[in-house]
XYZ file of C-alpha atoms in Angstrom:
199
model
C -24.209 8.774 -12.717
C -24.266 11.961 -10.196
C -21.548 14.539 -11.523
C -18.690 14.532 -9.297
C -16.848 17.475 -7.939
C -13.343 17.525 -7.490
C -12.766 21.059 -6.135
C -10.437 21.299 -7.710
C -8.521 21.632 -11.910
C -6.247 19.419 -12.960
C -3.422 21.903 -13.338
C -3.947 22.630 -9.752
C -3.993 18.677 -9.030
C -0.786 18.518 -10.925
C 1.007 21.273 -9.054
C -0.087 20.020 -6.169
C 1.535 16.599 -6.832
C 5.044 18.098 -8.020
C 4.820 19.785 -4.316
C 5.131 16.687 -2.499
C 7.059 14.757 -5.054
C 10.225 14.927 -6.464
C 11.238 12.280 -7.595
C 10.280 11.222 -10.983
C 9.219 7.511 -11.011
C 6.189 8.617 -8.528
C 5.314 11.646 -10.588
C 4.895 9.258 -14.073
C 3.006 6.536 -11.981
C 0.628 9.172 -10.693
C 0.107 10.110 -14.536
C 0.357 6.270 -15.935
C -2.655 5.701 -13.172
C -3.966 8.896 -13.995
C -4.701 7.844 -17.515
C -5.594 4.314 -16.894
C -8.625 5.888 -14.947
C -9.503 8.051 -17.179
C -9.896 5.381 -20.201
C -12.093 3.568 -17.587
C -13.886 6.439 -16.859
C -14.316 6.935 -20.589
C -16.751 3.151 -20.505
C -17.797 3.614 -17.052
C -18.857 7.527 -16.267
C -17.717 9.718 -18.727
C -18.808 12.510 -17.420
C -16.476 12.165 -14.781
C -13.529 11.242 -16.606
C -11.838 14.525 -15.426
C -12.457 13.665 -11.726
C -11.055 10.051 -12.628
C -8.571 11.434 -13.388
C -7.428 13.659 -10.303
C -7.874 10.627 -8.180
C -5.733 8.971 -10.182
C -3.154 11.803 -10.547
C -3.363 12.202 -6.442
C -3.764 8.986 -5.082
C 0.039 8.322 -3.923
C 0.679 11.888 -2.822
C 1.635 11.177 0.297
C 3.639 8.925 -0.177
C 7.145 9.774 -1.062
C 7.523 11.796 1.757
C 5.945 9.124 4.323
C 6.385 5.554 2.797
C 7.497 4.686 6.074
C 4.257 5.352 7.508
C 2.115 2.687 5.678
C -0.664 2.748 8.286
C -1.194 6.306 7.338
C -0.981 6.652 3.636
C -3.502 9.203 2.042
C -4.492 9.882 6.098
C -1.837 12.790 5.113
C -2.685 13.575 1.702
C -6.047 14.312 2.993
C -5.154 17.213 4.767
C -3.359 18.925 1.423
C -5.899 17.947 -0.626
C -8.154 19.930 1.349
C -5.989 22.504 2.232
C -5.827 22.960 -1.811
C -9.691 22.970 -2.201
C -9.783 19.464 -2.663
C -13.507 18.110 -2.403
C -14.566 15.433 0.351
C -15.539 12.982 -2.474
C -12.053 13.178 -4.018
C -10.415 12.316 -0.566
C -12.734 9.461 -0.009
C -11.995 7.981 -3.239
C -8.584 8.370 -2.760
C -8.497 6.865 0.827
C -10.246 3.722 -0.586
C -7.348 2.394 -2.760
C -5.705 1.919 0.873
C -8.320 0.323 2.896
C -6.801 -3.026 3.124
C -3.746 -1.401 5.070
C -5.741 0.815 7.629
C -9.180 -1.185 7.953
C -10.416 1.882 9.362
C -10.350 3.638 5.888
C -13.473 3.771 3.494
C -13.668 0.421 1.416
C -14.505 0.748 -2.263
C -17.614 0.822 -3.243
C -18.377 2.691 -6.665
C -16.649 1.640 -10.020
C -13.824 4.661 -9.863
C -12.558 3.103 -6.516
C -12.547 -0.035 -7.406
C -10.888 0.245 -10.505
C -8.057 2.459 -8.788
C -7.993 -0.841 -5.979
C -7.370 -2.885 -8.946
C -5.492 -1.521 -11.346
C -2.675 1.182 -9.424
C -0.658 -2.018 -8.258
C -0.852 -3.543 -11.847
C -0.204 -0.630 -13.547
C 3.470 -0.904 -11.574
C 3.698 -4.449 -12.239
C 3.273 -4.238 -15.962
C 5.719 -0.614 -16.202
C 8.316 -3.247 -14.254
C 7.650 -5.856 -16.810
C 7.765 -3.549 -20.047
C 11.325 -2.398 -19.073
C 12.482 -5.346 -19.185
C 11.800 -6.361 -22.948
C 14.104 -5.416 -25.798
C 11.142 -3.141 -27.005
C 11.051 -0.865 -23.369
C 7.071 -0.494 -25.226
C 3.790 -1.788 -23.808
C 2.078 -2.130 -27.386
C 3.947 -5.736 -27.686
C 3.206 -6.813 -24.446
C 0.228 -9.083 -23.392
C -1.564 -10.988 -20.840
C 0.998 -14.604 -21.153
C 3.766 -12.171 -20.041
C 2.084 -10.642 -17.376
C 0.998 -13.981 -15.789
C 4.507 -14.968 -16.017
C 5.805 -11.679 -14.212
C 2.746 -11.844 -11.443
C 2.963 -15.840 -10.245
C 7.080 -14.506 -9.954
C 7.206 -13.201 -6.655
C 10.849 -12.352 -6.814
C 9.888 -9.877 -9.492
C 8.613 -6.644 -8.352
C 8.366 -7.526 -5.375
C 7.074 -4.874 -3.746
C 3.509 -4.915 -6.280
C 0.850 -6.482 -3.827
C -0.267 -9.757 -5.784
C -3.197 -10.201 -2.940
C -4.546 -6.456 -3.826
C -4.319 -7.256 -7.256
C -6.671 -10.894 -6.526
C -8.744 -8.352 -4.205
C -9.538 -5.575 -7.233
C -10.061 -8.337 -9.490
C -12.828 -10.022 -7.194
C -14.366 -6.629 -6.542
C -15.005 -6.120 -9.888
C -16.304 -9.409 -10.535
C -13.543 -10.048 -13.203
C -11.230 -13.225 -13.511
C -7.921 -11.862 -13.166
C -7.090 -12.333 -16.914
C -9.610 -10.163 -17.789
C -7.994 -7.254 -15.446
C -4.670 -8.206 -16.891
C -5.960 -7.860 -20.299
C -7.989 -4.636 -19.768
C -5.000 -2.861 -17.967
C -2.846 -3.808 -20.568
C -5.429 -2.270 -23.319
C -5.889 1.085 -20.956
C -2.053 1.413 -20.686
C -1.522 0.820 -24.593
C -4.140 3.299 -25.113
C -2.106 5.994 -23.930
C 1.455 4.364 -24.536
C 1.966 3.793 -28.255
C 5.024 3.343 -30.006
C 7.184 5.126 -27.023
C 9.577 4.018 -24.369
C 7.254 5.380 -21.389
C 8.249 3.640 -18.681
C 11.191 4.057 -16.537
C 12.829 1.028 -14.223
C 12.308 1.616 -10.809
């Protein structure tokens, strides 16, 4: 794989993200997806784990200041990404994990993007899910709960089940296998801590 080039360090990524958000449910889902893609990146490309990462970090920075604005989510984090150094390829990836609201956005198309389509909705659905058992920990948690919590629409109702189908398909995996996989990437970087908050 071609080295990607974020333009720009994670520390600046991360100040950069603390900018536009304050409050601190979207800062530890930009990390919990941040670290999800990087123990993808780790199978996938790792020599790009590090630019894996940023997109992950950055890939919602928009939107706590302009969740009412749907159409144009990441259309505005594209400018301060840029305006921070932020390289064309790290926009573009970012912009892909919201194609299926604004059609005219860039679709995924290599592995990073369409494990960020398929696993930043998930990653919320399972943080929702771990809250809710006595142990507040992902390392207990598996892939009969999740199914449980995902054919429940009431639950987290806001987590896109159809994006989730859509990232599984993309990737060619059944959807137990993304449950299963997210699960292992979150309890990778998870263990033996309460690390999710409820939302």
């Amino acid at each position: 794989m071609a080295q990607l080039n974020a333009g720009m360090t994670r520390e600046a990524a991360f100040d950069l993200l603390n900018e536009h958000n304050k409050d601190p449910f979207h800062i530890e889902h930009a990390e919990t997806v941040e670290q999800t893609m990087r123990y993808f990146a780790r199978e996938y490309d790792p020599e790009n784990e590090e630019f894996w990462g940023i997109v992950g970090l950055l890939h919602d920075l928009d939107w706590e200041e302009h969740d009412d604005d749907p159409m144009n989510h990441t259309i505005y984090a594209a400018k301060d990404i840029e305006a921070a150094g932020g390289s064309a390829e790290l926009i573009r990836a970012i912009q892909t994990h919201t194609s299926d609201f604004n059609a005219e956005l860039p679709k995924p198309e290599l592995m990073m993007e369409k494990i960020l389509f398929a696993t930043e909705e998930l990653t919320g659905l399972i943080g929702a899910a771990v809250v809710m058992r006595p142990s507040k920990s992902v390392m207990d948690f598996n892939v009969k709960s999740l199914k449980k919590k995902f054919k429940d629409k009431r639950f987290a109702a806001g987590v896109s089940r159809d994006v989730i189908r859509s990232g599984a398909e993309m990737l060619g995996w059944e959807l137990d296998e993304l449950f299963a996989r997210t699960i292992e990437a979150m309890q990778s970087f998870a263990p033996d801590r309460d690390t999710f908050t409820s939302i």
